[in-house]
Amino acid sequence: MIVKFKVLTCIKIKGIYENSLDLIEQVGEIQWINIPDFV
């Protein structure tokens, strides 16, 4: 869970939502991360 949270933080800080979507799709946590929540 720490690893996922770390990735989430990196995505939030970088703000690269397009690239993060691909990463999330591979991890299968798109619903858990909720990208629109950080926009």
CSV table of N, CA and C in Angstrom, one decimal:
chain,number,residue,atom,x,y,z
A,1,MET,N,0.8,-1.2,0.0
A,1,MET,CA,0.0,0.0,0.0
A,1,MET,C,0.9,1.2,0.0
A,2,ILE,N,2.0,1.2,0.7
A,2,ILE,CA,2.9,2.3,0.7
A,2,ILE,C,3.4,2.7,-0.7
A,3,VAL,N,3.7,1.6,-1.5
A,3,VAL,CA,4.2,1.8,-2.8
A,3,VAL,C,3.1,2.5,-3.7
A,4,LYS,N,1.9,2.0,-3.6
A,4,LYS,CA,0.8,2.7,-4.3
A,4,LYS,C,0.6,4.1,-3.9
A,5,PHE,N,0.7,4.4,-2.6
A,5,PHE,CA,0.5,5.7,-2.1
A,5,PHE,C,1.6,6.6,-2.6
A,6,LYS,N,2.8,6.0,-2.7
A,6,LYS,CA,4.0,6.8,-3.1
A,6,LYS,C,3.8,7.2,-4.6
A,7,VAL,N,3.3,6.2,-5.4
A,7,VAL,CA,3.1,6.5,-6.8
A,7,VAL,C,2.0,7.6,-6.9
A,8,LEU,N,1.0,7.5,-6.1
A,8,LEU,CA,-0.1,8.4,-6.1
A,8,LEU,C,0.4,9.8,-5.8
A,9,THR,N,1.3,9.9,-4.9
A,9,THR,CA,1.9,11.2,-4.5
A,9,THR,C,2.7,11.8,-5.7
A,10,CYS,N,3.5,10.9,-6.3
A,10,CYS,CA,4.3,11.3,-7.4
A,10,CYS,C,3.4,11.9,-8.6
A,11,ILE,N,2.3,11.2,-8.8
A,11,ILE,CA,1.4,11.6,-9.9
A,11,ILE,C,0.8,12.9,-9.5
A,12,LYS,N,0.4,13.1,-8.3
A,12,LYS,CA,-0.2,14.3,-7.8
A,12,LYS,C,0.8,15.5,-7.9
A,13,ILE,N,2.0,15.3,-7.5
A,13,ILE,CA,3.0,16.3,-7.5
A,13,ILE,C,3.4,16.7,-9.0
A,14,LYS,N,3.6,15.7,-9.8
A,14,LYS,CA,4.0,16.0,-11.2
A,14,LYS,C,2.8,16.5,-12.0
A,15,GLY,N,1.6,16.1,-11.7
A,15,GLY,CA,0.4,16.6,-12.3
A,15,GLY,C,0.3,16.1,-13.8
A,16,ILE,N,1.0,14.9,-14.0
A,16,ILE,CA,0.9,14.4,-15.4
A,16,ILE,C,-0.2,13.3,-15.4
A,17,TYR,N,-1.4,13.8,-15.7
A,17,TYR,CA,-2.5,12.9,-15.6
A,17,TYR,C,-2.6,11.9,-16.8
A,18,GLU,N,-2.2,12.4,-18.0
A,18,GLU,CA,-2.2,11.5,-19.1
A,18,GLU,C,-1.3,10.3,-19.0
A,19,ASN,N,-0.1,10.5,-18.5
A,19,ASN,CA,0.9,9.4,-18.3
A,19,ASN,C,0.4,8.6,-17.1
A,20,SER,N,-0.1,9.2,-16.1
A,20,SER,CA,-0.5,8.5,-15.0
A,20,SER,C,-1.7,7.5,-15.3
A,21,LEU,N,-2.5,7.9,-16.2
A,21,LEU,CA,-3.7,7.0,-16.6
A,21,LEU,C,-3.2,5.7,-17.1
A,22,ASP,N,-2.1,5.7,-17.9
A,22,ASP,CA,-1.5,4.5,-18.4
A,22,ASP,C,-1.0,3.6,-17.2
A,23,LEU,N,-0.3,4.3,-16.3
A,23,LEU,CA,0.3,3.6,-15.2
A,23,LEU,C,-0.8,3.0,-14.3
A,24,ILE,N,-1.9,3.8,-14.1
A,24,ILE,CA,-3.0,3.3,-13.3
A,24,ILE,C,-3.7,2.1,-13.9
A,25,GLU,N,-3.9,2.2,-15.2
A,25,GLU,CA,-4.5,1.1,-15.9
A,25,GLU,C,-3.8,-0.2,-15.7
A,26,GLN,N,-2.5,-0.2,-15.8
A,26,GLN,CA,-1.7,-1.4,-15.6
A,26,GLN,C,-1.8,-1.9,-14.2
A,27,VAL,N,-1.9,-1.0,-13.2
A,27,VAL,CA,-2.0,-1.4,-11.8
A,27,VAL,C,-3.4,-1.8,-11.5
A,28,GLY,N,-4.4,-1.2,-12.3
A,28,GLY,CA,-5.8,-1.6,-12.1
A,28,GLY,C,-6.3,-0.9,-10.8
A,29,GLU,N,-5.9,0.3,-10.6
A,29,GLU,CA,-6.4,1.1,-9.4
A,29,GLU,C,-7.0,2.4,-9.8
A,30,ILE,N,-7.5,2.5,-11.0
A,30,ILE,CA,-8.0,3.8,-11.5
A,30,ILE,C,-9.1,4.3,-10.7
A,31,GLN,N,-10.0,3.4,-10.2
A,31,GLN,CA,-11.1,3.8,-9.4
A,31,GLN,C,-10.6,4.1,-8.0
A,32,TRP,N,-9.6,3.5,-7.5
A,32,TRP,CA,-9.1,3.7,-6.2
A,32,TRP,C,-8.4,5.1,-6.1
A,33,ILE,N,-7.7,5.5,-7.2
A,33,ILE,CA,-6.9,6.7,-7.1
A,33,ILE,C,-7.8,8.0,-7.3
A,34,ASN,N,-8.8,7.8,-8.3
A,34,ASN,CA,-9.7,9.0,-8.5
A,34,ASN,C,-8.9,10.2,-9.0
A,35,ILE,N,-8.5,10.2,-10.3
A,35,ILE,CA,-7.7,11.3,-10.8
A,35,ILE,C,-8.5,12.6,-10.8
A,36,PRO,N,-9.8,12.6,-11.1
A,36,PRO,CA,-10.5,13.9,-11.1
A,36,PRO,C,-10.5,14.6,-9.7
A,37,ASP,N,-10.2,13.8,-8.7
A,37,ASP,CA,-10.2,14.4,-7.3
A,37,ASP,C,-9.0,15.3,-7.1
A,38,PHE,N,-7.9,15.1,-7.9
A,38,PHE,CA,-6.7,15.9,-7.8
A,38,PHE,C,-6.7,17.1,-8.7
A,39,VAL,N,-7.6,17.0,-9.7
A,39,VAL,CA,-7.6,18.1,-10.7
A,39,VAL,C,-8.0,19.4,-10.1
